[in-house]
Short mmCIF file of C-alpha atoms in Angstrom, two decimals:
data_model
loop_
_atom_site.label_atom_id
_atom_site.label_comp_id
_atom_site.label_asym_id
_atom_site.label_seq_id
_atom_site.Cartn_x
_atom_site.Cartn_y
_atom_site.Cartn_z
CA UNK Q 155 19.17 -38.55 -15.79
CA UNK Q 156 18.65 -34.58 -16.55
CA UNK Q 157 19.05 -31.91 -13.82
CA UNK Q 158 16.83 -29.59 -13.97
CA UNK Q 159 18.23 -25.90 -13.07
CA UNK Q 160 15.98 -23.08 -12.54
CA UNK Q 161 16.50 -19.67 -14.30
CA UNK Q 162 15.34 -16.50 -12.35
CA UNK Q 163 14.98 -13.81 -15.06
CA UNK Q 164 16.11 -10.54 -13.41
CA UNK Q 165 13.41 -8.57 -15.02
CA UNK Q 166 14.13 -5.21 -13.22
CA UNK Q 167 15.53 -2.25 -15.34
CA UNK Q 168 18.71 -0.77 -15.34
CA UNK Q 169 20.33 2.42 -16.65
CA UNK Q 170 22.99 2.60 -19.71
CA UNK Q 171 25.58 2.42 -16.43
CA UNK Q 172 23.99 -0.75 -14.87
CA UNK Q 173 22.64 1.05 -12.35
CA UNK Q 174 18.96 -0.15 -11.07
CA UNK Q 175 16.38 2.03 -12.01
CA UNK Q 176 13.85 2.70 -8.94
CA UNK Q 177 10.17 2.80 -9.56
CA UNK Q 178 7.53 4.55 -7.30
CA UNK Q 179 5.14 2.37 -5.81
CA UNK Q 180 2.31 3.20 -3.40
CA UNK Q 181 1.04 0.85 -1.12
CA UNK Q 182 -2.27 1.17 0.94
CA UNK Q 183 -1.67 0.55 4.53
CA UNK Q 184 -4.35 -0.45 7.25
CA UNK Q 185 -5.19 -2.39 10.60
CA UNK Q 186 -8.04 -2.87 12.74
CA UNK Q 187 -6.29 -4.87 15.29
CA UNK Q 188 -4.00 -3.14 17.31
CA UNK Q 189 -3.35 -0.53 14.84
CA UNK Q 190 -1.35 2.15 16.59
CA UNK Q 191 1.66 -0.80 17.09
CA UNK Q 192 0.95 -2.74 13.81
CA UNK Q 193 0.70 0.13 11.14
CA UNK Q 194 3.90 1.29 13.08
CA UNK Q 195 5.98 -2.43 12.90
CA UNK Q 196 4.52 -2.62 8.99
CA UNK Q 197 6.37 0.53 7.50
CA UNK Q 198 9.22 0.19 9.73
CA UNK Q 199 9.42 -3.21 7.98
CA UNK Q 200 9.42 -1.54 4.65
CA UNK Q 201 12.08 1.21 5.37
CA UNK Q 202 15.03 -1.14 3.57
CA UNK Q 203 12.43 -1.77 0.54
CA UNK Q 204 12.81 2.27 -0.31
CA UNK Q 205 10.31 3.39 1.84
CA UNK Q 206 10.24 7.20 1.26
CA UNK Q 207 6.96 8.91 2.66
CA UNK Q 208 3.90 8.36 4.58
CA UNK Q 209 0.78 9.98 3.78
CA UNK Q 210 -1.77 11.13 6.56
CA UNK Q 211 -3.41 8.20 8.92
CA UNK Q 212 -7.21 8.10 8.78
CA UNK Q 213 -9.24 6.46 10.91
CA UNK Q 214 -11.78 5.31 9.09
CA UNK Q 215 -15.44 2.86 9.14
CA UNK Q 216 -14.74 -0.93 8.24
CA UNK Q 217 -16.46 -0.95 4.64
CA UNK Q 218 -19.15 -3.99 4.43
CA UNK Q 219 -18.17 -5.29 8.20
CA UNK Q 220 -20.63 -3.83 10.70
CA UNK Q 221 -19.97 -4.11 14.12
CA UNK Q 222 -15.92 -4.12 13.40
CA UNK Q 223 -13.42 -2.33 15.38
CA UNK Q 224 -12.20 0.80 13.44
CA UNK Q 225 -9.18 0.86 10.57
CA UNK Q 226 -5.82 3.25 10.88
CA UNK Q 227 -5.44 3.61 6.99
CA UNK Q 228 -2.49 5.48 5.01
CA UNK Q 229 -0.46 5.00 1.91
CA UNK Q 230 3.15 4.64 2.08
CA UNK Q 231 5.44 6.04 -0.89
CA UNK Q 232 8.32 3.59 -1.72
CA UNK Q 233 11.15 3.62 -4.62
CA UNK Q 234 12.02 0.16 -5.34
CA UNK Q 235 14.00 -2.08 -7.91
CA UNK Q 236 11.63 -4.94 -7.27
CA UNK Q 237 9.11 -5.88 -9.90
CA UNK Q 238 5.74 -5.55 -8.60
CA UNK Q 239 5.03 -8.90 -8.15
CA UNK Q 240 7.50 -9.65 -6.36
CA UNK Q 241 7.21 -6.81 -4.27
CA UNK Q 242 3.52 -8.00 -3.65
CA UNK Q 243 5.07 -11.38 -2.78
CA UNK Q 244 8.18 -11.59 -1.65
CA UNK Q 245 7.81 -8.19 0.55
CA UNK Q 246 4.36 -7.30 1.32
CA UNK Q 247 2.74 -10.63 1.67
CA UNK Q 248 5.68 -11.87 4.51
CA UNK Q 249 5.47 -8.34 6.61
CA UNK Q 250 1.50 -9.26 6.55
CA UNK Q 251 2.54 -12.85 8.22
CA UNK Q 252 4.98 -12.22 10.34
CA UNK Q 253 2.65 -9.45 11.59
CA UNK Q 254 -0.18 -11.86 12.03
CA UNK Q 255 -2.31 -11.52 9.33
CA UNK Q 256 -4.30 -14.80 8.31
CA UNK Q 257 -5.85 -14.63 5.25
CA UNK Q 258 -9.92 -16.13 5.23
CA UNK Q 259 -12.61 -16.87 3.11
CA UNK Q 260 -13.90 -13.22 4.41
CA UNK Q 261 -12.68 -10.32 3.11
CA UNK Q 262 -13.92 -7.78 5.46
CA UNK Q 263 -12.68 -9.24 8.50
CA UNK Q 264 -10.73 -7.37 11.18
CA UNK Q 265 -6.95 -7.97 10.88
CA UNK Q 266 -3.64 -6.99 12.40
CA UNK Q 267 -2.67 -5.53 9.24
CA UNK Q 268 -3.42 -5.38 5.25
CA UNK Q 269 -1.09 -4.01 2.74
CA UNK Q 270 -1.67 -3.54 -0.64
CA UNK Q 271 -0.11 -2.90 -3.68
CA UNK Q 272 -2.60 -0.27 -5.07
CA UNK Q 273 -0.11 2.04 -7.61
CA UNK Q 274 3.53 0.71 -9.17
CA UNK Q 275 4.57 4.08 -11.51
CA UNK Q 276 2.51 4.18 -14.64
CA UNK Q 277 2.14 0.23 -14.99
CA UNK Q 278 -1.39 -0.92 -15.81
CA UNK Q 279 -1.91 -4.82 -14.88
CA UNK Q 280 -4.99 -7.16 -14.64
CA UNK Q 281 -3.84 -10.82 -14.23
CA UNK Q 282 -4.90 -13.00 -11.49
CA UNK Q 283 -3.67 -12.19 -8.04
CA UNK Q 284 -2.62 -8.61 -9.27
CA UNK Q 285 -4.58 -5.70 -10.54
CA UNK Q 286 -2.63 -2.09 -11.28
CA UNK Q 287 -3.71 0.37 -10.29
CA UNK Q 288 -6.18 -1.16 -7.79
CA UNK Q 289 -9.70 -0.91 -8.61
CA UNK Q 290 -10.65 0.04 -5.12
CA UNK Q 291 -8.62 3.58 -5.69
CA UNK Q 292 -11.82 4.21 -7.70
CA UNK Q 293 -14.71 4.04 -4.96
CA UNK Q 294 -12.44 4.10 -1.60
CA UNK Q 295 -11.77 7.26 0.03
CA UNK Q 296 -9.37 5.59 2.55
CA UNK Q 297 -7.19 5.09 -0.78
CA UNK Q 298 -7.61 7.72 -2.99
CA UNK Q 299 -7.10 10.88 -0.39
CA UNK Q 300 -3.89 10.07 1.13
CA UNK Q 301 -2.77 8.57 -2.58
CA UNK Q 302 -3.69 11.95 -3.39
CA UNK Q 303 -1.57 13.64 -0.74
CA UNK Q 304 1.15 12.12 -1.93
CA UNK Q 305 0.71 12.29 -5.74
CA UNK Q 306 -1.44 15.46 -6.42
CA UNK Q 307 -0.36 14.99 -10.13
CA UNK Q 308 -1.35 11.69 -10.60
CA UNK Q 309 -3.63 10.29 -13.65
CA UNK Q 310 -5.38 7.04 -13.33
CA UNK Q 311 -5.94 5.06 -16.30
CA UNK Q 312 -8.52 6.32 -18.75
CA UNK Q 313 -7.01 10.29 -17.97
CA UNK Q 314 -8.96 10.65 -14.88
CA UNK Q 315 -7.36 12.79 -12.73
CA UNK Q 316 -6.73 11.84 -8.99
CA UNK Q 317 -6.99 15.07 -8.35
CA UNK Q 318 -11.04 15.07 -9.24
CA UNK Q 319 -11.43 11.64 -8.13
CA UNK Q 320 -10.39 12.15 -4.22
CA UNK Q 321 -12.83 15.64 -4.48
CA UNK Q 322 -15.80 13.87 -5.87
CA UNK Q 323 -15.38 10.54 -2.98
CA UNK Q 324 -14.71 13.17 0.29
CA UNK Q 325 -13.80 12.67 3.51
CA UNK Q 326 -17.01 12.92 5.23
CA UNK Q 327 -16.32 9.46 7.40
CA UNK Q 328 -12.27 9.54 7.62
CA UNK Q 329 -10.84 11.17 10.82
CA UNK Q 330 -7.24 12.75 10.66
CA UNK Q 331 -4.95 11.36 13.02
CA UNK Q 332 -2.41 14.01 13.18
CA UNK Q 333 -0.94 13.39 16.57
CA UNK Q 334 -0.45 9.82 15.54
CA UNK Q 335 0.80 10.41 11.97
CA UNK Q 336 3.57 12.89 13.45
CA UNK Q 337 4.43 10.39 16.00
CA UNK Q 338 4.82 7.62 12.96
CA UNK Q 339 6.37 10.18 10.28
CA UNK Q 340 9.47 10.99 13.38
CA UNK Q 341 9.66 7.27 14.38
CA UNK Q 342 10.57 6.67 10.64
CA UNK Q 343 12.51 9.51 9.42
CA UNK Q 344 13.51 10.94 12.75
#
């Protein structure tokens, strides 16, 4: 009878010294549900996974769910060794569990939390169950503004320019939460 041992390839990249090269990743960050405590609990959750900056919080309109309470939404900076789907997986998908989060048939329902994988470095993806850099960057404010804030440089595929993209969508219905991001930013960082 054969045994059957499984191989994980390591597929992360490494320097001519062995050391593990870290990748920038940008994650978009929101919550209708209790938002002040579970935006909070989310990135404090992703401080060991490299978890370097915060942009902004933005209240903002639920988009296609009428009547829904309003989302907190930022985008966390992180440097990570983790492939991205793994960090999707293994990291971003658990931290949506343990917070609650219960994944439906619809979309645009409220939730304690939702945290997305919308930017890893200059990686373009489109496979099933992960698209880089997320399409929504393209038509949602609440992603490409604080994105923005923390990658002014940034080109999108196709040499777009975040830059002209976050200009063109506005902020006309996103509310700066200043009070709350400082409170966030020193509960993090200190």
């Amino acid at each position: 009878q054969a045994t059957c041992i499984e191989v994980r390839e390591d597929r992360r990249s490494r320097d001519n010294q062995g050391a593990l090269n870290l990748e920038t990743a940008y994650v978009g960050v929101g919550a209708n549900i209790e938002p002040e405590k579970n935006i909070l609990e989310a990135l404090r959750r992703l401080l060991p996974e490299g978890l370097t900056r915060v942009s902004t919080v933005y209240r903002t309109e639920p988009v296609n769910a009428p009547g829904e309470p309003f989302f907190y939404n930022c985008v966390a900076e992180l440097k990570t060794g983790r492939p991205p789907a793994e960090l999707k997986y293994s990291v971003l998908r658990p931290v949506e569990e343990a917070l609650g989060r219960r994944r439906g048939t619809n979309k645009h329902s409220a939730r304690p939390i939702d945290l997305d994988l919308i930017v890893y470095g200059t990686l373009e993806v489109n496979s099933e169950g992960l698209i880089l850099p997320d399409e929504e960057i393209f038509t949602r404010s609440h992603l490409a503004i604080p994105l923005f804030e923390l990658a002014p440089a940034l080109v999108l595929p196709g040499g777009r320019l975040l830059r002209v993209l976050a200009e063109s969508l506005g902020s006309r219905s996103m509310e700066r939460l200043d009070g709350y991001t400082g409170f966030v930013r020193r509960s993090l960082f200190g």
